[in-house]
Coordinates of C-alpha atoms in Angstrom, one line a residue:
I1 CA 4.1 -26.0 3.2
A2 CA 1.3 -23.4 3.5
T3 CA 2.1 -21.9 6.9
D4 CA 4.5 -22.2 9.8
G5 CA 3.9 -25.2 12.1
T6 CA 5.3 -28.1 14.1
I7 CA 5.4 -31.7 12.8
V8 CA 3.1 -33.9 14.8
E9 CA 3.4 -37.0 12.6
G10 CA 5.8 -38.2 9.9
A11 CA 9.3 -37.4 8.7
S12 CA 10.6 -35.9 5.5
A13 CA 13.4 -34.0 3.7
L14 CA 12.3 -30.4 3.2
D15 CA 13.6 -28.0 0.7
E16 CA 13.9 -24.8 2.7
S17 CA 15.9 -22.9 0.0
A18 CA 13.2 -20.3 -0.6
V19 CA 13.4 -19.3 3.1
T20 CA 16.9 -20.0 4.2
G21 CA 18.9 -20.2 0.9
E22 CA 20.2 -23.6 1.9
S23 CA 20.0 -25.8 -1.3
I24 CA 20.4 -29.1 0.5
P25 CA 17.1 -30.6 1.8
V26 CA 16.8 -30.7 5.6
E27 CA 15.5 -33.8 7.4
K28 CA 12.6 -33.0 9.7
T29 CA 10.8 -35.3 12.2
V30 CA 8.1 -35.1 14.9
G31 CA 8.4 -32.0 17.1
Q32 CA 10.5 -29.9 14.7
K33 CA 9.4 -26.6 13.3
V34 CA 8.6 -26.1 9.6
F35 CA 8.2 -22.8 7.7
A36 CA 5.8 -21.5 5.1
G37 CA 7.2 -21.5 1.6
T38 CA 9.3 -24.7 2.1
F39 CA 8.6 -27.9 0.0
N40 CA 8.0 -31.3 1.3
G41 CA 10.3 -33.7 -0.5
T42 CA 10.1 -37.3 0.5
G43 CA 7.6 -38.1 3.1
V44 CA 4.1 -37.5 4.4
L45 CA 3.7 -35.0 7.2
T46 CA 1.0 -34.0 9.6
I47 CA 1.7 -30.4 10.7
E48 CA 0.0 -28.4 13.5
A49 CA -0.1 -24.8 12.3
T50 CA 1.5 -22.3 14.6
A51 CA 0.9 -19.1 12.5
T52 CA -1.8 -17.8 10.2
H53 CA -0.9 -17.1 6.6
E54 CA -0.7 -13.3 7.3
N55 CA 1.8 -13.8 10.1
N56 CA 4.0 -16.7 8.9
T57 CA 7.7 -16.7 7.9
L58 CA 7.0 -16.3 4.2
A59 CA 4.6 -13.4 4.8
K60 CA 7.3 -11.6 6.9
I61 CA 9.9 -12.1 4.2
V62 CA 7.5 -10.7 1.6
H63 CA 6.7 -7.7 3.9
L64 CA 10.4 -7.0 4.3
V65 CA 11.1 -7.2 0.6
T66 CA 8.1 -4.9 -0.2
E67 CA 9.3 -2.4 2.4
A68 CA 12.8 -2.4 1.0
Q69 CA 11.5 -2.0 -2.6
E70 CA 9.6 1.1 -1.5
E71 CA 12.8 2.8 -0.4
K72 CA 14.0 5.2 -3.0
G73 CA 17.7 5.3 -3.9
R74 CA 19.9 8.3 -3.8
A75 CA 19.6 8.9 -7.5
Q76 CA 15.9 8.6 -7.5
R77 CA 15.5 11.0 -4.6
F78 CA 17.9 13.5 -6.3
M79 CA 16.0 13.3 -9.5
E80 CA 12.7 13.9 -7.8
R81 CA 14.1 17.0 -6.0
F82 CA 15.6 18.2 -9.2
A83 CA 12.3 17.8 -11.1
S84 CA 10.4 19.6 -8.4
R85 CA 12.5 22.7 -9.0
Y86 CA 13.2 22.3 -12.7
S87 CA 9.6 21.7 -13.9
P88 CA 8.3 25.1 -12.5
A89 CA 11.3 26.8 -14.0
V90 CA 10.6 25.3 -17.5
L91 CA 7.0 26.3 -17.2
A92 CA 8.0 29.9 -16.2
V93 CA 10.4 30.1 -19.2
G94 CA 7.6 28.8 -21.5
V95 CA 5.2 31.4 -20.2
A96 CA 7.8 34.2 -20.6
V97 CA 8.5 33.1 -24.2
A98 CA 4.8 33.2 -25.0
V99 CA 4.1 36.6 -23.3
I100 CA 7.2 38.5 -24.4
G101 CA 7.1 37.1 -27.9
G102 CA 3.3 37.7 -28.1
L103 CA 3.7 41.3 -27.1
V104 CA 6.3 41.9 -29.9
D105 CA 4.9 39.6 -32.6
D106 CA 2.1 37.3 -33.6
W107 CA 0.6 35.5 -30.6
D108 CA -0.1 32.2 -32.4
T109 CA 3.6 31.9 -33.4
W110 CA 4.9 32.6 -29.9
L111 CA 2.3 30.3 -28.2
E112 CA 3.5 27.5 -30.5
R113 CA 7.1 28.3 -29.6
A114 CA 6.4 28.4 -25.9
A115 CA 4.7 25.0 -26.1
T116 CA 7.8 23.7 -28.0
V117 CA 10.1 25.0 -25.2
I118 CA 7.9 23.4 -22.5
V119 CA 7.7 20.0 -24.3
A120 CA 11.3 19.9 -25.2
A121 CA 12.6 20.9 -21.8
A122 CA 10.2 18.8 -19.7
P123 CA 12.1 16.4 -17.4
C124 CA 9.6 13.6 -17.7
A125 CA 11.8 11.2 -19.6
L126 CA 14.7 11.9 -17.2
V127 CA 12.6 11.5 -14.1
I128 CA 11.0 8.2 -15.2
S129 CA 14.3 6.7 -16.4
I130 CA 15.6 5.8 -13.0
P131 CA 12.6 3.8 -11.7
I132 CA 12.3 2.1 -15.0
S133 CA 15.9 1.1 -14.9
Y134 CA 15.5 -0.2 -11.3
V135 CA 12.4 -2.3 -12.3
A136 CA 14.2 -3.7 -15.3
A137 CA 17.3 -4.6 -13.3
I138 CA 15.4 -6.2 -10.4
G139 CA 13.1 -8.1 -12.8
N140 CA 16.1 -9.4 -14.8
A141 CA 17.9 -10.5 -11.6
G142 CA 14.7 -12.2 -10.4
R143 CA 14.5 -14.2 -13.6
R144 CA 17.9 -15.5 -12.8
G145 CA 17.0 -16.4 -9.2
I146 CA 18.6 -13.4 -7.6
L147 CA 16.4 -11.4 -5.1
V148 CA 17.3 -7.7 -5.1
K149 CA 15.5 -5.8 -2.4
G150 CA 15.2 -2.5 -4.2
G151 CA 16.9 0.5 -5.9
V152 CA 19.0 1.3 -2.8
V153 CA 20.6 -2.1 -3.0
L154 CA 21.3 -1.6 -6.7
E155 CA 23.0 1.7 -6.1
D156 CA 25.1 0.2 -3.3
L157 CA 26.2 -2.7 -5.6
A158 CA 28.0 0.0 -7.7
T159 CA 30.4 0.5 -4.9
V160 CA 31.1 -3.1 -4.2
Q161 CA 34.7 -4.1 -4.8
V162 CA 34.7 -7.6 -3.3
A163 CA 31.9 -10.1 -2.9
A164 CA 32.1 -13.1 -0.6
F165 CA 29.5 -15.9 -0.8
D166 CA 29.0 -18.7 1.8
K167 CA 28.1 -22.2 0.8
T168 CA 24.4 -21.4 0.4
G169 CA 24.9 -18.5 -2.0
T170 CA 22.9 -16.1 0.1
L171 CA 24.0 -12.6 1.0

């Protein structure tokens, strides 16, 4: 079903699992509301749209998920703060190695050593490792039919000691 609406003619069993998590089809008849993102199973329906595609139930769910995925987890925020202080320090050490060494010895040798210090100590791999891990975990869960709303949720899962699922399997 393309957008939210009300059934004006027909009856059918609708698969609302994408919206509600309920795996059992729901019987719908004239006068009942239907939601974008659900699947018509058994009958023919005439539906009067009550929302545009930008403002329907599915669009709202997508918006909520997108917002949640933009939230940064504690580890990612820490790593960004760390890198914002560590990177200038690495650069300062590299410049110091080049200048002090260059004053004492051959400039070419010490410029090469300074570049080595900067490249070896740069936190790029460390900073990018957390978002890449989040994307890999969220993608892997998605392929298994599990919707994870972002890195914050992944971090919170590490502290879970007991999980309880209702009959629909949604949390």
